[in-house]
Short mmCIF file of C-alpha atoms in Angstrom, two decimals:
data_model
loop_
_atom_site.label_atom_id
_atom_site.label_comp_id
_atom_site.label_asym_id
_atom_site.label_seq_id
_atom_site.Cartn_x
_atom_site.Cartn_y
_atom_site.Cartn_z
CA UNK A 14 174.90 135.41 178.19
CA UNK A 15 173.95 131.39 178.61
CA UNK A 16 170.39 131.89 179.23
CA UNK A 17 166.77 132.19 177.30
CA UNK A 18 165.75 135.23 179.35
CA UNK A 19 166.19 138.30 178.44
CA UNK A 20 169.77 140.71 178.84
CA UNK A 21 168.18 143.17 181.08
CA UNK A 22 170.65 145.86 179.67
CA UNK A 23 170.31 144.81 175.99
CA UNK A 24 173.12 144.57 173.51
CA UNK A 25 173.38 148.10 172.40
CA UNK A 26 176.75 149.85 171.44
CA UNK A 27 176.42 151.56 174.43
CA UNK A 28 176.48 148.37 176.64
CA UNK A 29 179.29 146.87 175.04
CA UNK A 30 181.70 150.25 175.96
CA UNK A 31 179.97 149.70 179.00
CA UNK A 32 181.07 146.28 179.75
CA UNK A 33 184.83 147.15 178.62
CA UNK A 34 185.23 150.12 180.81
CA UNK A 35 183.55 147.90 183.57
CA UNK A 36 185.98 145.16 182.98
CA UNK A 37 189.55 147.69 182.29
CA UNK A 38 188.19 149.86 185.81
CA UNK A 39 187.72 146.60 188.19
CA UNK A 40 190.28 144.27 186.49
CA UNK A 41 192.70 144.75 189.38
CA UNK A 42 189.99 144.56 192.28
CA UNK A 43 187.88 141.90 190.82
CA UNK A 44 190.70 139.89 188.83
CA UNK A 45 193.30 139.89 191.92
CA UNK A 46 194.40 135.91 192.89
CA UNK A 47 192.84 134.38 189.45
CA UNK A 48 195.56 133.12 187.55
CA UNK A 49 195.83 129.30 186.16
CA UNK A 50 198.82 127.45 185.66
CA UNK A 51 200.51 126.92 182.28
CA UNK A 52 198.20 124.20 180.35
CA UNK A 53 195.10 123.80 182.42
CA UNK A 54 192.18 123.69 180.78
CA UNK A 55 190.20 127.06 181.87
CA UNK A 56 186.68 127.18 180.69
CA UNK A 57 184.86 130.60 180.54
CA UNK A 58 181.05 130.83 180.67
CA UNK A 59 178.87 133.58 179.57
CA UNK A 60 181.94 135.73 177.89
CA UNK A 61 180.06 138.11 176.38
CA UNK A 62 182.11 140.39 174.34
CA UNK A 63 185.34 139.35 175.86
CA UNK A 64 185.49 142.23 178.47
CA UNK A 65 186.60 139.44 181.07
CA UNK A 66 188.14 137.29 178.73
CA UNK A 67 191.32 140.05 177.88
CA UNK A 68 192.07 139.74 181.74
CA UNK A 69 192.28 136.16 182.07
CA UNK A 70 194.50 135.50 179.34
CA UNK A 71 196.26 138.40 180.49
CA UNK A 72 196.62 136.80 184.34
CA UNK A 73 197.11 133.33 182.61
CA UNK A 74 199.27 133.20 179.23
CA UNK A 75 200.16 129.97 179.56
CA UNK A 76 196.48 128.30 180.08
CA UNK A 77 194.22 127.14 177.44
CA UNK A 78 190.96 128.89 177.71
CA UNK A 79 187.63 128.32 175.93
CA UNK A 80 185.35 131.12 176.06
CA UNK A 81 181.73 130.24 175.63
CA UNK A 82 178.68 132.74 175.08
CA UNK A 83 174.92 131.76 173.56
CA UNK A 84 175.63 134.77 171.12
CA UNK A 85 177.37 134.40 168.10
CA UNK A 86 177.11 137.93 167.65
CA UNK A 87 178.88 138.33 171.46
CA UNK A 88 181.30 135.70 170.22
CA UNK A 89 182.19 137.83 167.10
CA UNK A 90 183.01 141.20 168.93
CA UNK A 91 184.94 138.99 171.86
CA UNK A 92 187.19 137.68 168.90
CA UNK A 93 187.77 141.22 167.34
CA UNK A 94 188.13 142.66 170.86
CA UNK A 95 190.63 140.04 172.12
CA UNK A 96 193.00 140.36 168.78
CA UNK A 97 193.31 144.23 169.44
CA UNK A 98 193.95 143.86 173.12
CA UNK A 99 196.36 140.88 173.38
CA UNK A 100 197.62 140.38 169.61
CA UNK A 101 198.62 136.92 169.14
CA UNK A 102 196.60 135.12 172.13
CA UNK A 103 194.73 131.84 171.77
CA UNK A 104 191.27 131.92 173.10
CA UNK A 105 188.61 128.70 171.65
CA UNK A 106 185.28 130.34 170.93
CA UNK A 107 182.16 127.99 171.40
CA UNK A 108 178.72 129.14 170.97
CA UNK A 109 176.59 127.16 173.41
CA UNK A 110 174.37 127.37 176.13
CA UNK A 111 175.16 127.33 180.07
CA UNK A 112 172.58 124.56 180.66
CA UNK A 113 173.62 122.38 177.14
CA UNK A 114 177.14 122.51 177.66
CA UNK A 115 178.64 120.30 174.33
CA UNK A 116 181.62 118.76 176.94
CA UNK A 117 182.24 116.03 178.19
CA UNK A 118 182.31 115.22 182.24
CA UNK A 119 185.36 116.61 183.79
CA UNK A 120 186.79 117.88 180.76
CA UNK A 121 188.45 121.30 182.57
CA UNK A 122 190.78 121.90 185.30
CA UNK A 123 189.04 125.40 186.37
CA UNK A 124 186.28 127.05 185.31
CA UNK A 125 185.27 131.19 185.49
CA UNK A 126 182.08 133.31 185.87
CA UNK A 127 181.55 136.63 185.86
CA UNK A 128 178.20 138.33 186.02
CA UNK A 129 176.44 135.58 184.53
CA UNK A 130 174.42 134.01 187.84
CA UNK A 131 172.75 137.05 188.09
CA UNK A 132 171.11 136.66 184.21
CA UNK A 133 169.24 133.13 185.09
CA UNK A 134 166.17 131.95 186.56
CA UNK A 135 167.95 128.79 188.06
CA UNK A 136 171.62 129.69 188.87
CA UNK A 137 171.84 126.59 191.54
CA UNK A 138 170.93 124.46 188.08
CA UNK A 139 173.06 126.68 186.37
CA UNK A 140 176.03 125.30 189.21
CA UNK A 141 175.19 122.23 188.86
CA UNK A 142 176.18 122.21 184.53
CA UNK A 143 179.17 124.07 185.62
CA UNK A 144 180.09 121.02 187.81
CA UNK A 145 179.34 118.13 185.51
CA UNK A 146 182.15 119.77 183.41
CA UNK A 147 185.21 120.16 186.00
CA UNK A 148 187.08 117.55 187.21
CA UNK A 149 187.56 115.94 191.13
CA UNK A 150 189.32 118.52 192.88
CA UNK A 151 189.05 121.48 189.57
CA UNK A 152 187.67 124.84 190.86
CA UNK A 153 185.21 127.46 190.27
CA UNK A 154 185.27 131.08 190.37
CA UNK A 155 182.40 133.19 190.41
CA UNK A 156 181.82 136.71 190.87
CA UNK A 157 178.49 139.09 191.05
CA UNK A 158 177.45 142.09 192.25
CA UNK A 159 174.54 142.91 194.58
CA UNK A 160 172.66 146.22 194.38
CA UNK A 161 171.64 145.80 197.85
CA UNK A 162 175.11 146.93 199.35
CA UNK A 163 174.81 150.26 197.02
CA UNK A 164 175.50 153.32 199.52
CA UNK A 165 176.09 156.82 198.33
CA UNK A 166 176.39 160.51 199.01
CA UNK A 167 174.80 162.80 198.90
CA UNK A 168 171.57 159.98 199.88
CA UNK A 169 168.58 160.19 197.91
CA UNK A 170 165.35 158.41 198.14
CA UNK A 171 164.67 159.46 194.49
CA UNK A 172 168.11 157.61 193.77
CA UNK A 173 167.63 154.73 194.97
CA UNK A 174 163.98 154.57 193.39
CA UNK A 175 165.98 154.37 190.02
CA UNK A 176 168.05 151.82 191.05
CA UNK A 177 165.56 149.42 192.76
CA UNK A 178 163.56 150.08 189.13
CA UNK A 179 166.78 148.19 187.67
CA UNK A 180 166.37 145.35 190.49
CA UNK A 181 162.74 145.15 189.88
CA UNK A 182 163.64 144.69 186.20
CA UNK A 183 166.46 142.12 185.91
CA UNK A 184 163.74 140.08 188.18
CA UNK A 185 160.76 140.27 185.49
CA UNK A 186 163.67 139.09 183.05
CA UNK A 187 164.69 136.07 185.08
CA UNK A 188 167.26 136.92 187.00
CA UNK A 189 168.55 138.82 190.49
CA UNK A 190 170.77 141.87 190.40
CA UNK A 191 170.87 140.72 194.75
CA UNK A 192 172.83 137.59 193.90
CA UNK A 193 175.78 138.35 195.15
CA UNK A 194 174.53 137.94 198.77
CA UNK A 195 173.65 134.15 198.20
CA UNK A 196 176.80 132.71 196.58
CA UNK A 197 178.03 130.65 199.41
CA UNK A 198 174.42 128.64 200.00
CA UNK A 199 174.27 128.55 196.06
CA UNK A 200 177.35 126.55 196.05
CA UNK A 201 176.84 124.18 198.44
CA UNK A 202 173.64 123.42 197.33
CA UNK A 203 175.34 122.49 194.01
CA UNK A 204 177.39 120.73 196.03
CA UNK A 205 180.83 122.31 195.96
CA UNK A 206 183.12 122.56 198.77
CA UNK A 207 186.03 124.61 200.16
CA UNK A 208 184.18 127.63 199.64
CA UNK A 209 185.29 130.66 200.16
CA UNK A 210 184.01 134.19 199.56
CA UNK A 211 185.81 137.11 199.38
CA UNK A 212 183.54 140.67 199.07
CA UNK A 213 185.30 142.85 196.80
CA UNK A 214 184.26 146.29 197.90
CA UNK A 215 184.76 149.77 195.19
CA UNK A 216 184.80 153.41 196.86
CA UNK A 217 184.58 155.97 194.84
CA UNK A 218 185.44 159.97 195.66
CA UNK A 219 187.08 163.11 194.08
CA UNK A 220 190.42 161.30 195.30
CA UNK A 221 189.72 158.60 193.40
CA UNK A 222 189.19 160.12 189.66
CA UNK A 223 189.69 157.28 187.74
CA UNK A 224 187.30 155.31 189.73
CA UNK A 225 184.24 157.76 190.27
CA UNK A 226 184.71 157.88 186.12
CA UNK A 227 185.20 154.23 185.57
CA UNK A 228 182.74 152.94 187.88
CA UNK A 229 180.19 155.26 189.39
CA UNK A 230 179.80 157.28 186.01
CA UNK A 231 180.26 154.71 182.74
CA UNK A 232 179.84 151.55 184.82
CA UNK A 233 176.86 151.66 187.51
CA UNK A 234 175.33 155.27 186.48
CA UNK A 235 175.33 154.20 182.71
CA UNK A 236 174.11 150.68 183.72
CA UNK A 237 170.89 152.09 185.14
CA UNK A 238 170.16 154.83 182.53
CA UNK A 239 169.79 151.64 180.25
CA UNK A 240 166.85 150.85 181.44
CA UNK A 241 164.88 153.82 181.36
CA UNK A 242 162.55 152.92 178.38
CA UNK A 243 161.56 149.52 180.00
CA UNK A 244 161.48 151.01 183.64
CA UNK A 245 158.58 153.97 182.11
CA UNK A 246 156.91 150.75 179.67
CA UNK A 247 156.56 149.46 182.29
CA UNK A 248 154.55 151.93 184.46
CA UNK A 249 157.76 151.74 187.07
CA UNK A 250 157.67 155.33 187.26
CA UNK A 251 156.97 158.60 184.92
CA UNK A 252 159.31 160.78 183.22
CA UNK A 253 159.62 163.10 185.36
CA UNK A 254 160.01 161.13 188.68
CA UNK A 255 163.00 158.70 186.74
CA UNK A 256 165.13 162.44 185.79
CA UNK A 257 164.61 163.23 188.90
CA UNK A 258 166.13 160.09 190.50
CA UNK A 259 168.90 160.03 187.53
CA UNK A 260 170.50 163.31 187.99
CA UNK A 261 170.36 162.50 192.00
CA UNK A 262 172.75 159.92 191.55
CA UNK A 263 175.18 161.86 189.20
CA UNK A 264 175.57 163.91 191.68
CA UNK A 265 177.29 160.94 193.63
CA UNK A 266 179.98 161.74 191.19
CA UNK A 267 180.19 165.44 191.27
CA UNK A 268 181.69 167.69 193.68
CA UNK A 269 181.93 165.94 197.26
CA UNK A 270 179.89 163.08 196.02
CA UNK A 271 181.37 159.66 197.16
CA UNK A 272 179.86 155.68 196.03
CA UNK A 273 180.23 152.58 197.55
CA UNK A 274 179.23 148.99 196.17
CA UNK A 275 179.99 145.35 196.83
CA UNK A 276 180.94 142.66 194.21
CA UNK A 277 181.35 138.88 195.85
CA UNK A 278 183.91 136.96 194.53
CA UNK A 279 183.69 133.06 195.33
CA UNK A 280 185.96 130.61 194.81
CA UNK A 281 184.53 126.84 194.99
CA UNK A 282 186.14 123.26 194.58
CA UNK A 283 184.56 120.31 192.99
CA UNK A 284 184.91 117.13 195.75
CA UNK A 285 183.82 115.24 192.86
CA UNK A 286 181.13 111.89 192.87
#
């Protein structure tokens, strides 16, 4: 993550597997229409562990991607994870930061973000780096997530007292797990055009197996439990009360349990001086 605040989630084991069953369980919903033509310059921002990267080389063989992350230790798991998913690909690692990008002006034809706005305390600054690097006419894509549009049965008050601990955390760190609500005045005020959103919206029920396991269970259940230490440090809540509000929302994948949430997807174009 390109950013001095803290990961809200941390860099545990746990989030890693996390990330990668995130990334294999949405690639199709959140990855659909992103593919770059053979030899444009793709640049990749906040890669993490390469849980995105696999499915961009995988949509776009032919381009040539750098994938940059402020973790060398990130960096170093993206590598290992990219050479056992796609054997043979060519990805360039760079560690930098978002806001001290080490490029040139208009040095790449496109340039992709995924969960990374959420992480910083000035993602319309943020934009602005991202622009100073892609060329007249390049574009952006960005997705994020907002925990605002999170909907789920059976309802619980206690549930979503767990999950608005999460919200209530990412903001002390920095950053704004509502984001994805505000990508189209984000861009603009960066000053990109043509843009477009697209809300990307995952259901999960019993019909959908793969998906209540994928997302509601390893993804956005296993995303919140994360937090649990920092949410009772905190004085967010006690022991009891959090449990309580955790094994409410499991239940969203049990039984007749059903889960809704919306990721934004937003594609931008840079008009250039």
């Amino acid at each position: 993550m390109n950013t001095n605040t803290a990961y809200v989630h941390g860099y545990s084991s746990q989030e890693t597997r996390r990330l990668g069953d995130q990334a294999d369980t949405l690639a199709t919903l959140l990855h659909a229409g992103t593919a770059y033509p053979v030899g444009s310059r793709v640049l990749e921002v906040g890669c993490g562990v390469g849980a995105q990267t696999v499915h961009l080389v995988r949509n776009s063989p032919g381009a040539r991607i750098v994938a940059v992350d402020r973790s060398e230790e990130s960096l170093a798991q993206a590598r290992a994870h990219l050479a056992t998913q796609e054997p043979g690909a060519e990805v360039t690692w760079r560690t930098a930061d978002l806001f001290h990008l080490p490029f040139p002006a208009r040095s790449f034809d496109h340039v992709f973000a995924c969960f990374v706005l959420e992480h910083l305390p000035a993602p319309g600054r943020a934009l602005a780096a991202l622009r100073r690097v892609l060329r007249p006419g390049g574009t952006l894509t960005v997705i994020e997530g907002d925990h605002g549009s999170v909907l789920f049965h059976p309802d619980s008050h206690r549930a979503h007292e767990v999950i608005g601990h999460q919200v209530r955390l990412q903001a002390a760190a920095g950053g704004n797990a509502l984001l994805g609500r505000q990508l189209q005045p984000l861009l603009r005020g960066a000053g990109f055009g043509d843009v477009v959103i697209r809300p990307r919206t995952v259901y999960a029920d019993r019909t959908r197996p793969s998906m209540v396991e994928g997302f509601t269970r390893k993804t956005f259940i296993a995303m919140v439990e994360s937090v649990r230490d920092d949410a009772l440090g905190a004085g967010l809540t006690t022991a009891a009360d959090w449990d309580r509000g955790i094994a409410d929302l499991r239940l969203t994948a049990d039984g007749d349990g059903t889960f809704h949430y919306t990721f934004f997807k937003a594609v931008a174009v840079n008009p250039g001086p």
